[in-house]
Coordinates of C-alpha atoms in Angstrom, one line a residue:
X28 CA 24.9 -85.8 -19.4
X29 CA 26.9 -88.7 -18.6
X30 CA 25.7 -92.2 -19.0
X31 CA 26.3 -93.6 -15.5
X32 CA 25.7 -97.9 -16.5
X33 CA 28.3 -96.7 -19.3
X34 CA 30.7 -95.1 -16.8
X35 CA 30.6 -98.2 -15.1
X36 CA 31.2 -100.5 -18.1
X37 CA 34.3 -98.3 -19.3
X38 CA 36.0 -98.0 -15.8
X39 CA 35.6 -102.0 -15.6
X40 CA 37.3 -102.1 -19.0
X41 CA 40.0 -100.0 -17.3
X42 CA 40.4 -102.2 -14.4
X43 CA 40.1 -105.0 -16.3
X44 CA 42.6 -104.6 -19.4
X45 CA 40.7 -105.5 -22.0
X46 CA 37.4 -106.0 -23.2
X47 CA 37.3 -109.6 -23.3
X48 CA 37.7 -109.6 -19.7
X49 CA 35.4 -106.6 -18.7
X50 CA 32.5 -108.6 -20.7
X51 CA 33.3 -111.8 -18.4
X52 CA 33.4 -110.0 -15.5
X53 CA 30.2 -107.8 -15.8
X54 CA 28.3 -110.7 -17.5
X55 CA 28.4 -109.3 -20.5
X56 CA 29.4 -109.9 -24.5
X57 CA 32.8 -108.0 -25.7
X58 CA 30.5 -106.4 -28.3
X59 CA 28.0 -105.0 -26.1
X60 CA 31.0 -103.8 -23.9
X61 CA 32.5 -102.4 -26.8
X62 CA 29.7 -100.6 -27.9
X63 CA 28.8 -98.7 -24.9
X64 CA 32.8 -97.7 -24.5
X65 CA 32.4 -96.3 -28.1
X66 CA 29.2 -94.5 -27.5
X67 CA 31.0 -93.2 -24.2
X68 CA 33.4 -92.0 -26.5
X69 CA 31.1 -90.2 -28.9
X70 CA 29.6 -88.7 -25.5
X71 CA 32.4 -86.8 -24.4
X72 CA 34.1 -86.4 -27.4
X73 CA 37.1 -88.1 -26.0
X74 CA 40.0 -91.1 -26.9
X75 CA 39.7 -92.7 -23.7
X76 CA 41.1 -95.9 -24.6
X77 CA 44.2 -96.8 -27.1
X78 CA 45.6 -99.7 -28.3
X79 CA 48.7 -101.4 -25.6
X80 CA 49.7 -104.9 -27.5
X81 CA 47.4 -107.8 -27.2
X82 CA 44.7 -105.2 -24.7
X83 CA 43.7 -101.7 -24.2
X84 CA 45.1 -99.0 -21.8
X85 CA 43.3 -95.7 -21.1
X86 CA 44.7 -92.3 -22.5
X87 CA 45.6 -89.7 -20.2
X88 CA 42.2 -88.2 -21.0
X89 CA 40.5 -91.8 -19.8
X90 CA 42.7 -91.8 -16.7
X91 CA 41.0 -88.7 -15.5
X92 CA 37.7 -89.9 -16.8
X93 CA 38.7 -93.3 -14.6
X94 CA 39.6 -91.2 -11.4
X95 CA 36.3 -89.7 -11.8
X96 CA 34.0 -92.5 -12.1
X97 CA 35.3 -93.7 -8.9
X98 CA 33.9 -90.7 -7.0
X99 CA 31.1 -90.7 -9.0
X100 CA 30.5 -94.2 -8.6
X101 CA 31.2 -94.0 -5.2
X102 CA 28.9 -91.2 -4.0
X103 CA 26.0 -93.6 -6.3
X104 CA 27.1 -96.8 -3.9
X105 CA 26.5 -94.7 -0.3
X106 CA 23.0 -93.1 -2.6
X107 CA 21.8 -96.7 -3.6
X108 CA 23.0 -97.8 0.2
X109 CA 21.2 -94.9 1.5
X110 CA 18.4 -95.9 -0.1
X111 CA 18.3 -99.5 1.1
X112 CA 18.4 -98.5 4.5
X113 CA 15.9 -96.5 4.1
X114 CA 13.9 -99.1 2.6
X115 CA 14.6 -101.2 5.7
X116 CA 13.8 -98.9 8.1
X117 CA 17.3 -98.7 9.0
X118 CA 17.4 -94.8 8.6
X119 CA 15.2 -91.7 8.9
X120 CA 13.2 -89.8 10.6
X121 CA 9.0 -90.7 11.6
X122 CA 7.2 -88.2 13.2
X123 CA 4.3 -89.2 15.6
X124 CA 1.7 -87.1 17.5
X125 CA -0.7 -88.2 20.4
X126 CA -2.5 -86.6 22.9
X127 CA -2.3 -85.9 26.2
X128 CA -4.4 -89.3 28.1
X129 CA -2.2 -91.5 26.0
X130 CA 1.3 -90.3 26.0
X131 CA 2.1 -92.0 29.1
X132 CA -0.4 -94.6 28.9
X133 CA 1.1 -95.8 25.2
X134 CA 4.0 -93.7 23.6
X135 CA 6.8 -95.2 26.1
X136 CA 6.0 -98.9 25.0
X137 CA 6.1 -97.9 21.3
X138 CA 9.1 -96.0 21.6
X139 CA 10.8 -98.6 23.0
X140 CA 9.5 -100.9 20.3
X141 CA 10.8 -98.6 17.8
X142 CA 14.2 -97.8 19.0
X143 CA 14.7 -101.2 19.9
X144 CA 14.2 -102.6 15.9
X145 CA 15.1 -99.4 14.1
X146 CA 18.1 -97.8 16.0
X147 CA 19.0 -95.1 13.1
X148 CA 15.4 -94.3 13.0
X149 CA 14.9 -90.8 14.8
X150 CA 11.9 -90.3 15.8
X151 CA 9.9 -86.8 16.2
X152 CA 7.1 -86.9 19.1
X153 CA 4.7 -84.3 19.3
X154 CA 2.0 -83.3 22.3
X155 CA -1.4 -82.6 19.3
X156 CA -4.6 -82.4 20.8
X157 CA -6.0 -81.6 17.3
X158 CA -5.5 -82.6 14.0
X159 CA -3.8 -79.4 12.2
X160 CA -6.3 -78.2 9.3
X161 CA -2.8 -78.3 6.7
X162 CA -1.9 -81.6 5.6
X163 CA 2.0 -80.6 5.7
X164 CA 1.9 -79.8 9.1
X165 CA 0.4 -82.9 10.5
X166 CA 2.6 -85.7 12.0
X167 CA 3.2 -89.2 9.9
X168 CA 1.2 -91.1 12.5
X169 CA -1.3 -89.1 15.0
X170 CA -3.6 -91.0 17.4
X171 CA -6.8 -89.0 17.6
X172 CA -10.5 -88.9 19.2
X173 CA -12.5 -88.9 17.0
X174 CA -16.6 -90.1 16.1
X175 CA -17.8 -92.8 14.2
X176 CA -17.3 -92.9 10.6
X177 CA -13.7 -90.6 11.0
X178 CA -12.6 -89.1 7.7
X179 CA -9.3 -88.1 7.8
X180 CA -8.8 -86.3 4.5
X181 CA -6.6 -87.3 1.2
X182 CA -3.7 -88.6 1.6
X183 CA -4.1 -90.4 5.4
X184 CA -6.0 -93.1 6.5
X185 CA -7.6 -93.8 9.9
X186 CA -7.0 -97.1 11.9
X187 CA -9.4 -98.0 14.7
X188 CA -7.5 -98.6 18.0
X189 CA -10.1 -98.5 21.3
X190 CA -13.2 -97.7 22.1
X191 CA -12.8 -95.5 25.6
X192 CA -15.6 -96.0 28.2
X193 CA -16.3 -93.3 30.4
X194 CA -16.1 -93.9 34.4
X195 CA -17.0 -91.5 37.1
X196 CA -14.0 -90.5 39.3
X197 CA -15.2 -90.0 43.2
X198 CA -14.0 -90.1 46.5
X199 CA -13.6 -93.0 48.3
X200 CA -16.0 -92.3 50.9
X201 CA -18.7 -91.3 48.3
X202 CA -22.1 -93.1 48.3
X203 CA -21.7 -94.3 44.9
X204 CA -17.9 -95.6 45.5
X205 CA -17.8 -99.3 45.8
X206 CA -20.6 -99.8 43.3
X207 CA -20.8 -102.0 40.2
X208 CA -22.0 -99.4 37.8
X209 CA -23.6 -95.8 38.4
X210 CA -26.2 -94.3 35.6
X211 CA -25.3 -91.0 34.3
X212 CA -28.4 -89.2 35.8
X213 CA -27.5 -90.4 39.6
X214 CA -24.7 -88.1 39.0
X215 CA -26.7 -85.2 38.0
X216 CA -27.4 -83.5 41.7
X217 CA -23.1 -83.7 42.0
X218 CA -20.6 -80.9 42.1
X219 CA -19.1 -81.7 38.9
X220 CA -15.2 -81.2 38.3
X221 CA -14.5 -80.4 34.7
X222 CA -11.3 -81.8 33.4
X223 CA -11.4 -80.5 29.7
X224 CA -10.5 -77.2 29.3
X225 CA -9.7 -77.0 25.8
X226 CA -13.5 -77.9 25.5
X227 CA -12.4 -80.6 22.7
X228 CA -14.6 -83.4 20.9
X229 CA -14.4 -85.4 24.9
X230 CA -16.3 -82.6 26.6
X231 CA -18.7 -82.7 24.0
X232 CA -19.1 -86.2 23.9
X233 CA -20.1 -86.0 27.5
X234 CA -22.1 -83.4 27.4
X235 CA -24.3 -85.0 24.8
X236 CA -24.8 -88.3 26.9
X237 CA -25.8 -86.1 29.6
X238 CA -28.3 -84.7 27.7
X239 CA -29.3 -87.4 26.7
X240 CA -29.3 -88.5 30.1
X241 CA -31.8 -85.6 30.7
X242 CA -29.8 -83.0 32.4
X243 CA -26.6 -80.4 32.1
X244 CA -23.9 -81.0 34.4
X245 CA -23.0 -77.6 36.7
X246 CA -19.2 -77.5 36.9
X247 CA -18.5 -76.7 39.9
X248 CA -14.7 -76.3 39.6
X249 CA -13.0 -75.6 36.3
X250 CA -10.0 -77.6 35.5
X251 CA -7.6 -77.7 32.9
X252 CA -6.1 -81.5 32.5
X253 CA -7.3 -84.9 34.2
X254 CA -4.9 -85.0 36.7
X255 CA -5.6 -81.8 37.7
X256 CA -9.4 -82.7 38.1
X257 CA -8.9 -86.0 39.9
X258 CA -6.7 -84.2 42.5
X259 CA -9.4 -81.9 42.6
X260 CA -11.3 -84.8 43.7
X261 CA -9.1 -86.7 45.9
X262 CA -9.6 -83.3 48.1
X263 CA -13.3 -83.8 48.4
X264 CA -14.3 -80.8 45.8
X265 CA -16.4 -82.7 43.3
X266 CA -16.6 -86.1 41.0
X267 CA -15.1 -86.1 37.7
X268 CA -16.3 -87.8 34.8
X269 CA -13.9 -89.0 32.5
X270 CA -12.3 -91.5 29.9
X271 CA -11.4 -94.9 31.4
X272 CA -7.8 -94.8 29.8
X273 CA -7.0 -91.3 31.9
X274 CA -8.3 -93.0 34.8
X275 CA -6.1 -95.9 34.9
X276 CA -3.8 -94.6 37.6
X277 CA -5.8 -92.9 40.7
X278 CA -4.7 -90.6 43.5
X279 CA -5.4 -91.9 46.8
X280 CA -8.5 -91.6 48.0
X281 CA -10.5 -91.9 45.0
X282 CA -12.0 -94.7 42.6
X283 CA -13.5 -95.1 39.5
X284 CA -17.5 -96.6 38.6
X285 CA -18.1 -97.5 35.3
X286 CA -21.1 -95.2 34.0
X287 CA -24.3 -96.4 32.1
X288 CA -27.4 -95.5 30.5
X289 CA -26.2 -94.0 28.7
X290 CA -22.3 -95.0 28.4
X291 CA -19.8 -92.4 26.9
X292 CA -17.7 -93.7 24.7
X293 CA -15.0 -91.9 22.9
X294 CA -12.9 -93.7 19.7
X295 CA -9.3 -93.6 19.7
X296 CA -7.9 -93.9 16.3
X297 CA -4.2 -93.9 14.3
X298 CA -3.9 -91.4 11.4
X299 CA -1.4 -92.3 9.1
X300 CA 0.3 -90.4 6.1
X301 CA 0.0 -92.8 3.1
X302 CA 3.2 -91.5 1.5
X303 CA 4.7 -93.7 4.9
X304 CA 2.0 -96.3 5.2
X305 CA 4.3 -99.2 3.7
X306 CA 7.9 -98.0 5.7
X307 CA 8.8 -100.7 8.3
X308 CA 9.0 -98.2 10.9
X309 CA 5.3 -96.8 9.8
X310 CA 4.0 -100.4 10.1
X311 CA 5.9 -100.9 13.7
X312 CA 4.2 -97.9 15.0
X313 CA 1.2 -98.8 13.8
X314 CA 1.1 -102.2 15.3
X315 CA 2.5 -100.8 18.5
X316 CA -0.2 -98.8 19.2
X317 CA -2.4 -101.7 18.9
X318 CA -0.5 -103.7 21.0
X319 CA -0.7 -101.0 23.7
X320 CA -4.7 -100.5 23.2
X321 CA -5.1 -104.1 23.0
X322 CA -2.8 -105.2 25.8
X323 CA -5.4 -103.1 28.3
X324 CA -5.0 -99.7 29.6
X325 CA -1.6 -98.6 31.7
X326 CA -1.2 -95.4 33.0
X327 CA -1.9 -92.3 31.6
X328 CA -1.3 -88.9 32.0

């Protein structure tokens, strides 16, 4: 195999003339220059360069070899330029996943963000309610619900973003609308909308605090997303209890009381890859969704 850093030292010595003035130009001493021409030599077998007066012109052999090294060295310039980009976060590709309460709450902010600083960056956004059990398939960054003390397997690590609150959702003319705070077990007599249907690590989380609270909610109505459910109450059928962040943006006719004793409270978190942890555009992300939890909670869907 060719040496490439001699390639480059020969085809100087071609442009140049002579050794003397490859050796100034690359830095170098005529006898280290000479001595990787020679060994280039011995590589391929070849008289690439012969004697022309006072200097040094290349055989027809080290012509050819010359017209090579350009494309050679050419294709390496775009690699190593490539590569640099990449570095940079000028190029690529970062895939993130979120779930359904925070993609319009949070993605369009860090979208933004990203396309704004890393234009060549393209950007692969998946709808995950779950975290996929094979490491290949899950995304670079993934925001997640998850419990205390979230372990999110070799090769990712988890970054805190919010804890989520839970508020009831309930008409406007409801008794308890208006009020400061309502405990959980005030709410245990109510027609109950459910709003998870995918039964995930929310519904349980609620479920618990209602035991805990001392009763089992009876779901009155069964529905299959949030905004489904507070619909679903805006026309009267039930209350809804749910995260604060999917309550940020209410139909008409309804509001939101903060509940307590107990309080559900579910964790929102960032998985990231580690083999992207240091990329720029890794990093933006990152601190994009912590802007966006930090910065309060916009609409979600």
């Amino acid at each position: 195999m060719l040496d490439v850093h001699r390639l480059r030292i020969f085809r100087s010595v071609v442009a140049s003339g002579s050794v003397v003035a490859a050796a100034a130009n690359l830095g170098y001493t005529p006898s280290a220059v000479s001595q990787h021409v020679a060994a280039l030599q011995r590589e391929t077998g070849l008289t690439l360069l012969e004697r022309a007066g006072r200097g040094l012109r290349p055989t027809a052999a080290g012509l050819e070899l010359a017209a090579q090294a350009d494309a050679v060295l050419a294709r390496i310039g775009e690699a190593e330029s490539v590569v640099a980009d990449l570095r940079a976060g000028r190029t690529g590709r970062l895939s993130i996943a979120y779930f359904a309460s925070v993609g319009a709450a949070w993605l369009p902010t860090v979208v933004q963000r990203l396309t704004t600083q890393f234009p060549g960056v393209r950007l692969d956004l998946r709808l995950e309610e779950t975290v996929p059990d094979d490491p290949d398939e899950r995304a670079d960054v993934q925001v997640v619900v998850a419990g205390p003390g979230v372990e999110p397997g070799p090769g990712f690590r988890s970054h805190h973003l919010l804890d989520d609150p839970y508020v009831a959702a309930v008409p406007c003319g409801h008794r308890h609308a208006g009020r400061a705070e309502v405990e959980l077990a005030e709410l245990a007599c109510e027609q109950w909308v459910d709003n998870d249907f995918a039964r995930g690590w929310c519904r349980r989380n609620l479920l618990e605090a209602c035991t805990a609270a001392g009763f089992s909610p009876a779901f009155h109505v069964e529905a299959h997303d949030y905004p489904t459910a507070l619909a679903f109450v805006a026309a009267g059928v039930g209350i809804t209890v749910l995260p604060e962040l999917a309550a940020a943006r209410l139909p008409a006719g309804v509001t939101a009381v903060p509940v307590v004793r107990p309080t559900p409270v579910r964790s929102l978190h960032a998985v990231v890859r580690d083999a992207v942890a240091g990329t720029p555009t890794a990093r933006a992300a990152l601190a994009g969704l912590h802007a966006a939890a930090a910065a309060g909670r916009p609409a979600a869907a």
